Amino acid sequence: MNEMKKAVGTPATTFSEREYEICVAARMIEDGKSYWVAIGGGPLYAVLLAQRLYAPSAMYVTEDGVIGPEPLLPLDPLVIGVASRPNYRALMWSTMNGLTEHAQLGHMDYGILNSLQVDPYGNINSTWVGAYPEEGRRMNGPGGADAIASACWRVLLMVDQQKRKFVPEVDFISSPGFLDGSPGAREKAGLPRNTGPWRVATPWAVFDHDEDSRHLRLIARAPFVTVDQILAEMDFRPLLADEIEVLEPATEEELLILRSELDVTGQNTGVGRWVAQAEDGSWSFAEDNG
Amino acid sequence: MNEMKKAVGTPATTFSEREYEICVAARMIEDGKSYWVAIGGGPLYAVLLAQRLYAPSAMYVTEDGVIGPEPLLPLDPLVIGVASRPNYRALMWSTMNGLTEHAQLGHMDYGILNSLQVDPYGNINSTWVGAYPEEGRRMNGPGGADAIASACWRVLLMVDQQKRKFVPEVDFISSPGFLDGSPGAREKAGLPRNTGPWRVATPWAVFDHDEDSRHLRLIARAPFVTVDQILAEMDFRPLLADEIEVLEPATEEELLILRSELDVTGQNTGVGRWVAQAEDGSWSFAEDNG
Amino acid sequence: MDVLTEGTAEYLKVDPDGFREWVRDHKSRALVSKLVSEQEAVERLVADGDYFVFDCAEAMRGPMSLIREIIRQRKKDLWIAGKFTFFIPSMLVAAGCVSKADMGFFLGWGSVINKAVQEGTLKVYEYGNTVMTMRLKAGAMGLPYMPMRILGGTDTFRYSAGKIIDDPFTGEPMVAMPALNPDVAVIHVHQADVYGNARVFGTGIAHVESALASRKVIISTEEIIETEEFRRDPGRTSIPYYAVDAVVHAPFGAYPGECAGYYASDPGAIIEMGAADKLDAWDAYLEKWVYGVASQDEMMEELVGMTKLRGLIQRATIKEGYRA
Amino acid sequence: MDVLTEGTAEYLKVDPDGFREWVRDHKSRALVSKLVSEQEAVERLVADGDYFVFDCAEAMRGPMSLIREIIRQRKKDLWIAGKFTFFIPSMLVAAGCVSKADMGFFLGWGSVINKAVQEGTLKVYEYGNTVMTMRLKAGAMGLPYMPMRILGGTDTFRYSAGKIIDDPFTGEPMVAMPALNPDVAVIHVHQADVYGNARVFGTGIAHVESALASRKVIISTEEIIETEEFRRDPGRTSIPYYAVDAVVHAPFGAYPGECAGYYASDPGAIIEMGAADKLDAWDAYLEKWVYGVASQDEMMEELVGMTKLRGLIQRATIKEGYRA
């Protein structure tokens, strides 16, 4: 997985699962590339962390049309776009349609998204849990994710490592992955050529998609979990890379930036369980904080 | 012809044909309506004159996207758009596409256009004289006139009263009138419903289009020409209204505004022949100044 | 035209020529004052059964004072465009104002929308935010539809009103979405004159598109400024007066949200909406914030107060880009 | 898709996916300096055979210094977008640079274009100005075509590349024009930074659309400003850096035309172009204004001079709206 950068700083021994997921995602950010980032949350923190440590000239946009901002942190709760702090010092203020057009033109190298549910082909559900439309429960809806997942060249998905989130078939395809996984499935549905899912990052693992089958493939694991633990938290069996890389732990430097600069209110620090490394090098989970 | 306003001021006894055409067009401008005006020339002076005498709240736009300007006169030669004097004190600066979209939405009540050639159905040629594409000569092209003639509700055309300009069939339909004149011809070609030519103003006459046949119909003549003189300067016979109104001559007030405020460089004063009224009330043409 | 696939959603009738006729007959190209009270604007321009679009959300330059007035006047049977929203769809559904929704995004912490769907009082059709703004863009260009490169192949598409057609120039499949020309749009702006010329500073969702695409347009504005100001800097005009039907002077009209450059959001009051949603306690919320006060001014006076207001204004320290 | 009628014009291949791949592989999303000389920009980015779009005309913020450089470098076989132009098409044809033209408007006082058509060295296809800008808009949106409500039924349409299709939502006939994604765009702006972020003040023809729609984009700019300035007022940014491939510092680059807010036009020098056209005397004109000088700076120094220049600047008294 050559796209993963070497962690900067001293290995840390205690951090939350969500913090770790952000660190891992940040190490995958490519310098000099553009990112259409889901408004708020993990994707935004990943790219902000990357700008500080791994990819100083990575540029990001959000769906309200802000291009290349230098946000004034911390952001106000729930005020994540069309607002003065997140959109501070942008290079350009456009609109939702303006940005969508730039993405349709191919200017957006990567999208970074959260997802409620994902299937082996990277299809994303954020609309419905249950049997649509009769049974179950409506969730948020795709928001801007359908455009991000359609028009960016590559999509990095951030998902919790939970069995109910990795499912053989999503309850509803809100935003497109490789659809049924057949060759040209996206193109036949009118989506731009050669686009699609790229990586899935969870607090425990990194996946890519097999080039032929488009099926999700486990390529890396966190140092504090085994492959079996990961598989146990999936409702289908992913492909396994020939060699499954062991990811570096979060570093003190990553965490310092996250906690003291990016997320001073602890929105991410406090999500998921904590992991801790004992002096003998072994890892364990603390009580669930979520 | 109830759309024609009563002339303001004292009847004048000497003026040029082009000045008169502008006065006649100005008297047809409706207060509180929007005009998409061909950039530069007679159409612009007609609406500016109307704003001062007949229709203070008529609003105009030009194809470079300027909305409701108060131009600083005189304009520089040939600098008729995307420039500081014509676009001065506008309500909004948009672009060519922005304005075209506003017109497609129905916000433009009238278009005012010059034309090189017109046929009985109000089709406009500004592209070619001769047999396209082999023989003849290329002219300017439609410019913005195709959009004006397509998307405004009504079109007021300004044409010289010359036999070679009123032809049974134009050499090339650059911008649409009623096309072949058949019912629904414009709609079948994809143009918006219930739009089309409204009036043709020349230095000698005003025409409308018969509601059934769509054919050009003479409805008014200048005081200094007869109907026969007009017909002699047309290469087809228009319909004749039951009663052909006699237009009022240009007024001193109209001419004062035109000459001292709008067109101080005499671009229009100097075009076409002069007409003069003798003390016995008879009119005659001076030498051609054109 | 060969339609290869099409979604199942009911959609607002597409009628560009009818829209043109509405514009010709109902909008004014004369400069006439359109300044009215929030009560009059909503009474006159929002009708039961209207397709209703509002721009932005309750946290960010949403037209909150007018949305509250719509609820106060107990408008019914609205069909809403749910793009880039948080709790507003739930609030409007809880208030009994909505019977249909084209949904791109909302924050569904509670069950009000699910319950309304189950009870058959609400129909929901599926879209994404940008699909909705593109539909509005087609509507704002005078077109019947918009081709696009997004959404194809998804269930969202399947339950939308989209079609997949073959592009006449490349022969490739292409998503086409019906234009959206709402009956009524409500947009909060920074500055407007009495004729409806309006300026929005900062980014936006689809304020320009919503204004141009809609039959009836109500602008609420932080400040009323002279038309002279527009003439001094015409490049800053976002919305031309001829698209606008009513101008409401609504200082703090985006409360509890931020109006960038003018005042910050009130996080507590936004979370109060979230709590109302999560706890299915919209009745109490509406009683307090909407029915219990007669107007925006009264709400600001009685429920917000000068001290808090001063704090919100004080926190809006970033002015760059938000002044002409 | 049922095509009811179609025009006969050859047109630049429509290939939205190919354009996307070009953007991915050739444009930079990193902030890297693109500041180059006019010579280098044209040498590197304008190729013989390119489809070439320039925005505005010689009298009004046209990219005149770069057009002169294109002639000076004797580029050949260009296909030009002749929208909202005066004498530039004739000048480019007279200079032997052009083999095809999509024509919306030009001022044809002379015979150079007619002669080239008769001699078979020039092919002309028929459009209107706004049809061309709409084609560019489709190209700038990543779409293969643009539906529109204009031009149907005319001979212009017949000799264009348009089609009449039936709209899939209303069943009504509708004009569709192929998107235009030029090989190279040349645009003169008021202010840019070295990365290509650019500001245009005042109205425009299709500067934003041309920049976004084109594979190679050269910006010439009156002023180079700090990126900090863009960050202070992001609402004034017209063109984002990632669309731009080269930035040329070209003060007075619109000469002999006006650059609103900066300097007035030089009517005498514009009429000199008209006279060259009318008298078929382009050779002498080009010898004087293009071949006879090595660069924009040399032309300004030797043929315009400081006294005249001061006059042009002095006449630009209207500043309102032309400053950030």
Coordinates of N, CA, C and O in Angstrom, one line a residue, chain D residues 83-189:
Chain D
K83 N -17.1 34.5 -31.3 CA -18.3 35.1 -30.6 C -17.9 36.5 -30.1 O -16.9 36.7 -29.5
F84 N -18.8 37.4 -30.3 CA -18.7 38.8 -29.7 C -17.3 39.3 -30.1 O -16.5 39.7 -29.2
T85 N -17.0 39.3 -31.4 CA -15.7 39.8 -31.8 C -16.0 40.9 -32.8 O -17.1 41.1 -33.4
F86 N -15.0 41.7 -33.1 CA -15.0 42.7 -34.2 C -14.1 42.3 -35.3 O -14.4 41.5 -36.2
F87 N -12.9 42.8 -35.2 CA -11.9 42.6 -36.4 C -11.0 41.4 -36.1 O -10.2 41.1 -37.0
I88 N -11.0 40.9 -34.9 CA -10.0 39.8 -34.6 C -10.0 38.6 -35.6 O -9.0 38.2 -36.1
P89 N -11.3 38.1 -35.9 CA -11.3 37.0 -36.8 C -10.6 37.3 -38.2 O -9.8 36.6 -38.7
S90 N -10.9 38.5 -38.7 CA -10.3 38.9 -40.0 C -8.8 39.0 -39.8 O -8.0 38.6 -40.7
M91 N -8.3 39.6 -38.7 CA -6.9 39.7 -38.5 C -6.2 38.4 -38.4 O -5.2 38.2 -39.0
L92 N -6.8 37.4 -37.7 CA -6.2 36.1 -37.6 C -6.2 35.4 -38.9 O -5.3 34.6 -39.2
V93 N -7.3 35.5 -39.7 CA -7.4 34.9 -41.0 C -6.3 35.5 -41.9 O -5.6 34.8 -42.6
A94 N -6.3 36.9 -41.9 CA -5.3 37.5 -42.7 C -3.8 37.1 -42.4 O -3.0 37.0 -43.3
A95 N -3.6 36.8 -41.1 CA -2.3 36.4 -40.7 C -2.0 34.9 -41.0 O -0.9 34.4 -40.7
G96 N -3.0 34.3 -41.5 CA -2.8 32.9 -41.9 C -2.9 31.9 -40.8 O -2.4 30.8 -40.9
C97 N -3.5 32.3 -39.7 CA -3.6 31.4 -38.5 C -4.8 30.5 -38.5 O -4.8 29.6 -37.7
V98 N -5.8 30.7 -39.3 CA -7.1 30.1 -39.1 C -7.5 29.2 -40.3 O -7.3 29.7 -41.4
S99 N -8.0 28.1 -40.0 CA -8.6 27.3 -41.1 C -10.1 27.0 -40.9 O -10.8 26.6 -41.8
K100 N -10.6 27.2 -39.6 CA -12.0 26.9 -39.4 C -12.5 28.0 -38.4 O -11.7 28.4 -37.5
A101 N -13.8 28.3 -38.5 CA -14.3 29.3 -37.6 C -15.8 29.0 -37.3 O -16.6 28.8 -38.2
D102 N -16.1 28.9 -36.0 CA -17.5 28.9 -35.6 C -17.9 30.3 -35.3 O -17.4 31.0 -34.4
M103 N -18.8 30.9 -36.2 CA -19.0 32.3 -36.2 C -20.3 32.7 -35.5 O -21.4 32.2 -35.9
G104 N -20.2 33.6 -34.5 CA -21.4 34.2 -34.0 C -21.5 35.6 -34.5 O -22.6 36.1 -34.9
F105 N -20.4 36.4 -34.4 CA -20.4 37.8 -34.9 C -19.0 38.2 -35.1 O -18.1 37.9 -34.3
F106 N -18.8 39.0 -36.2 CA -17.6 39.7 -36.4 C -17.9 40.9 -37.2 O -19.0 41.0 -37.9
L107 N -17.1 41.9 -37.2 CA -17.3 43.1 -38.0 C -16.6 42.8 -39.3 O -15.4 43.0 -39.4
G108 N -17.3 42.5 -40.4 CA -16.7 42.2 -41.6 C -16.7 43.4 -42.6 O -17.6 43.5 -43.4
W109 N -15.8 44.3 -42.4 CA -15.8 45.5 -43.3 C -15.0 45.2 -44.6 O -15.3 45.8 -45.6
G110 N -14.1 44.2 -44.5 CA -13.3 43.9 -45.7 C -13.7 42.6 -46.2 O -14.7 42.0 -46.0
S111 N -12.7 42.0 -47.0 CA -13.1 40.8 -47.8 C -12.2 39.7 -47.4 O -12.3 38.6 -48.0
V112 N -11.4 39.8 -46.4 CA -10.4 38.7 -46.1 C -11.1 37.4 -45.8 O -10.6 36.4 -46.3
I113 N -12.2 37.5 -45.1 CA -12.8 36.2 -44.7 C -13.5 35.6 -45.9 O -13.4 34.4 -46.2
N114 N -14.2 36.4 -46.6 CA -14.9 35.9 -47.9 C -13.9 35.3 -48.8 O -14.1 34.3 -49.4
K115 N -12.8 36.0 -49.0 CA -11.8 35.5 -49.9 C -11.2 34.1 -49.4 O -11.1 33.2 -50.2
A116 N -10.9 34.0 -48.2 CA -10.4 32.8 -47.6 C -11.4 31.6 -47.8 O -11.0 30.5 -48.1
V117 N -12.7 31.9 -47.6 CA -13.7 30.9 -47.8 C -13.7 30.5 -49.3 O -13.8 29.3 -49.6
Q118 N -13.7 31.5 -50.2 CA -13.8 31.2 -51.6 C -12.5 30.4 -52.1 O -12.6 29.5 -52.9
E119 N -11.4 30.7 -51.5 CA -10.2 30.0 -51.9 C -10.0 28.7 -51.2 O -9.1 27.9 -51.4
G120 N -11.0 28.4 -50.3 CA -11.0 27.1 -49.7 C -10.0 26.9 -48.5 O -9.8 25.8 -48.0
T121 N -9.5 28.0 -48.0 CA -8.5 27.9 -46.9 C -9.3 28.1 -45.6 O -8.7 27.9 -44.5
L122 N -10.5 28.5 -45.6 CA -11.3 28.7 -44.4 C -12.7 28.1 -44.5 O -13.3 28.3 -45.5
K123 N -13.1 27.4 -43.5 CA -14.4 26.9 -43.4 C -15.1 27.6 -42.3 O -14.6 27.8 -41.2
V124 N -16.4 28.1 -42.5 CA -17.1 28.8 -41.5 C -18.4 28.0 -41.2 O -19.1 27.6 -42.1
Y125 N -18.6 27.9 -39.9 CA -19.9 27.3 -39.4 C -20.7 28.4 -38.6 O -20.1 29.3 -38.1
E126 N -22.0 28.2 -38.6 CA -22.9 29.3 -38.2 C -23.4 29.2 -36.8 O -24.0 28.1 -36.5
Y127 N -23.2 30.2 -36.0 CA -23.8 30.2 -34.6 C -24.2 31.7 -34.3 O -23.9 32.6 -35.1
G128 N -24.8 31.8 -33.1 CA -24.9 33.2 -32.6 C -24.0 33.3 -31.4 O -23.4 32.3 -30.9
N129 N -23.8 34.5 -30.9 CA -22.9 34.7 -29.8 C -23.3 33.9 -28.6 O -22.5 33.2 -27.9
T130 N -24.6 33.9 -28.2 CA -25.1 33.3 -27.0 C -25.1 31.7 -27.2 O -25.0 31.0 -26.3
V131 N -25.3 31.3 -28.4 CA -25.2 29.9 -28.7 C -23.8 29.4 -28.4 O -23.6 28.3 -27.8
M132 N -22.8 30.2 -28.8 CA -21.4 29.8 -28.5 C -21.1 29.9 -27.0 O -20.5 29.0 -26.5
T133 N -21.7 30.9 -26.3 CA -21.4 30.9 -24.9 C -22.1 29.8 -24.2 O -21.6 29.3 -23.2
M134 N -23.2 29.4 -24.7 CA -23.9 28.2 -24.1 C -23.2 26.9 -24.4 O -23.2 26.0 -23.5
R135 N -22.6 26.8 -25.5 CA -21.8 25.6 -25.8 C -20.6 25.6 -24.9 O -20.3 24.5 -24.4
L136 N -20.0 26.7 -24.6 CA -18.9 26.8 -23.7 C -19.4 26.4 -22.2 O -18.7 25.8 -21.5
K137 N -20.6 26.9 -21.9 CA -21.1 26.6 -20.6 C -21.3 25.1 -20.4 O -21.0 24.6 -19.3
A138 N -21.9 24.4 -21.4 CA -22.0 23.0 -21.3 C -20.6 22.4 -21.1 O -20.4 21.5 -20.2
G139 N -19.6 22.9 -21.9 CA -18.3 22.4 -21.7 C -17.7 22.7 -20.3 O -16.9 21.9 -19.8
A140 N -18.1 23.8 -19.7 CA -17.6 24.1 -18.4 C -18.4 23.4 -17.3 O -18.0 23.5 -16.1
M141 N -19.4 22.8 -17.6 CA -20.2 22.0 -16.6 C -19.9 20.5 -16.7 O -20.4 19.7 -15.9
G142 N -19.1 20.1 -17.6 CA -18.7 18.7 -17.8 C -19.8 17.9 -18.5 O -19.9 16.7 -18.4
L143 N -20.6 18.6 -19.2 CA -21.8 18.0 -19.9 C -21.5 17.9 -21.4 O -20.7 18.6 -22.0
P144 N -22.1 16.9 -22.1 CA -21.9 16.8 -23.5 C -22.7 17.8 -24.4 O -22.3 18.0 -25.6
Y145 N -23.7 18.3 -23.9 CA -24.5 19.2 -24.7 C -25.3 20.1 -23.8 O -25.4 19.9 -22.6
M146 N -25.9 21.2 -24.4 CA -26.8 22.1 -23.6 C -28.1 22.2 -24.4 O -28.1 22.6 -25.5
P147 N -29.2 21.9 -23.6 CA -30.5 22.2 -24.2 C -30.7 23.7 -24.2 O -30.2 24.4 -23.3
M148 N -31.4 24.3 -25.1 CA -31.7 25.7 -25.1 C -32.9 26.0 -25.9 O -33.5 25.2 -26.6
R149 N -33.4 27.3 -25.6 CA -34.7 27.7 -26.2 C -34.5 28.7 -27.4 O -35.4 29.4 -27.7
I150 N -33.3 28.7 -27.9 CA -33.0 29.7 -28.9 C -32.5 29.0 -30.2 O -32.1 27.9 -30.2
L151 N -32.6 29.8 -31.3 CA -32.0 29.5 -32.6 C -32.8 28.5 -33.5 O -32.6 28.5 -34.7
G152 N -33.7 27.7 -32.9 CA -34.5 26.7 -33.7 C -35.1 27.4 -34.9 O -35.6 28.5 -34.9
G153 N -35.2 26.7 -36.0 CA -35.9 27.1 -37.2 C -35.1 28.0 -38.2 O -35.6 28.3 -39.3
T154 N -33.9 28.4 -37.8 CA -33.2 29.4 -38.6 C -32.2 28.6 -39.5 O -31.9 27.4 -39.3
D155 N -31.7 29.4 -40.5 CA -30.6 28.8 -41.3 C -29.3 28.8 -40.5 O -28.5 27.9 -40.7
T156 N -29.2 29.7 -39.5 CA -28.0 29.6 -38.6 C -28.0 28.2 -38.0 O -27.0 27.5 -38.0
F157 N -29.2 27.8 -37.5 CA -29.3 26.4 -36.9 C -28.9 25.4 -37.9 O -28.2 24.4 -37.6
R158 N -29.4 25.5 -39.1 CA -29.2 24.5 -40.2 C -27.8 24.3 -40.5 O -27.3 23.2 -40.8
Y159 N -27.0 25.4 -40.4 CA -25.6 25.3 -40.7 C -24.7 25.3 -39.4 O -23.5 25.6 -39.5
S160 N -25.3 25.0 -38.3 CA -24.6 24.8 -37.1 C -24.5 23.3 -36.8 O -24.8 22.5 -37.7
A161 N -24.0 22.9 -35.6 CA -23.9 21.5 -35.3 C -25.1 21.2 -34.3 O -25.0 20.1 -33.6
G162 N -26.1 22.0 -34.3 CA -27.2 21.7 -33.3 C -28.1 20.6 -33.8 O -28.1 20.2 -34.9
K163 N -28.8 20.1 -32.8 CA -29.9 19.1 -33.1 C -31.2 19.5 -32.5 O -31.1 20.2 -31.5
I164 N -32.3 19.1 -33.1 CA -33.5 19.3 -32.3 C -34.0 17.9 -31.8 O -34.1 17.0 -32.6
I165 N -34.1 17.9 -30.5 CA -34.5 16.6 -29.9 C -35.8 16.8 -29.2 O -36.3 17.9 -29.0
D166 N -36.5 15.7 -28.8 CA -37.7 15.9 -28.0 C -37.3 15.8 -26.5 O -36.7 14.8 -26.1
D167 N -37.7 16.7 -25.8 CA -37.4 16.8 -24.4 C -38.0 15.6 -23.7 O -39.2 15.4 -23.8
P168 N -37.2 14.8 -22.9 CA -37.8 13.6 -22.3 C -38.8 13.9 -21.2 O -39.5 12.9 -20.8
F169 N -39.0 15.1 -20.8 CA -39.9 15.4 -19.7 C -41.2 16.0 -20.2 O -42.3 15.8 -19.6
T170 N -41.1 16.8 -21.2 CA -42.3 17.5 -21.7 C -42.8 16.9 -23.1 O -43.9 17.1 -23.5
G171 N -41.9 16.2 -23.8 CA -42.1 15.8 -25.1 C -42.1 16.9 -26.2 O -42.3 16.6 -27.3
E172 N -41.7 18.1 -25.7 CA -41.7 19.2 -26.7 C -40.3 19.2 -27.4 O -39.3 18.8 -26.8
P173 N -40.3 19.7 -28.6 CA -39.0 19.9 -29.3 C -38.1 20.9 -28.6 O -38.6 21.9 -28.1
M174 N -36.9 20.7 -28.7 CA -35.9 21.5 -27.9 C -34.6 21.5 -28.7 O -34.2 20.4 -29.2
V175 N -33.9 22.6 -28.8 CA -32.6 22.7 -29.4 C -31.5 22.1 -28.5 O -31.6 22.5 -27.3
A176 N -30.6 21.3 -29.0 CA -29.5 20.9 -28.2 C -28.2 21.2 -29.0 O -28.2 20.9 -30.2
M177 N -27.3 21.8 -28.3 CA -26.0 22.2 -29.0 C -24.9 21.5 -28.3 O -24.8 21.3 -27.1
P178 N -24.0 21.0 -29.1 CA -22.8 20.2 -28.5 C -22.0 21.1 -27.6 O -21.7 22.3 -27.9
A179 N -21.5 20.5 -26.5 CA -20.6 21.2 -25.7 C -19.4 21.6 -26.4 O -19.0 20.9 -27.4
L180 N -18.7 22.7 -26.0 CA -17.5 23.1 -26.6 C -16.4 23.0 -25.5 O -16.5 23.7 -24.5
N181 N -15.4 22.2 -25.8 CA -14.2 22.2 -24.9 C -13.0 22.5 -25.7 O -12.3 21.6 -26.2
P182 N -12.7 23.8 -25.9 CA -11.6 24.2 -26.7 C -10.3 23.6 -26.3 O -10.1 23.3 -25.1
D183 N -9.3 23.5 -27.2 CA -8.0 23.1 -26.8 C -7.3 24.2 -26.0 O -6.6 23.9 -25.0
V184 N -7.6 25.4 -26.4 CA -6.8 26.5 -25.7 C -7.7 27.8 -25.5 O -8.4 28.1 -26.5
A185 N -7.7 28.4 -24.4 CA -8.4 29.6 -24.1 C -7.4 30.7 -23.7 O -6.4 30.4 -23.0
V186 N -7.7 31.9 -24.2 CA -6.8 33.0 -23.8 C -7.8 34.1 -23.3 O -8.7 34.5 -24.0
I187 N -7.5 34.6 -22.0 CA -8.5 35.4 -21.3 C -7.7 36.5 -20.7 O -6.7 36.3 -20.0
H188 N -8.1 37.8 -20.8 CA -7.5 38.9 -20.1 C -8.3 39.3 -18.9 O -9.5 39.5 -19.0
V189 N -7.6 39.4 -17.8 CA -8.3 39.7 -16.5 C -7.7 40.9 -15.9 O -6.6 41.4 -16.2

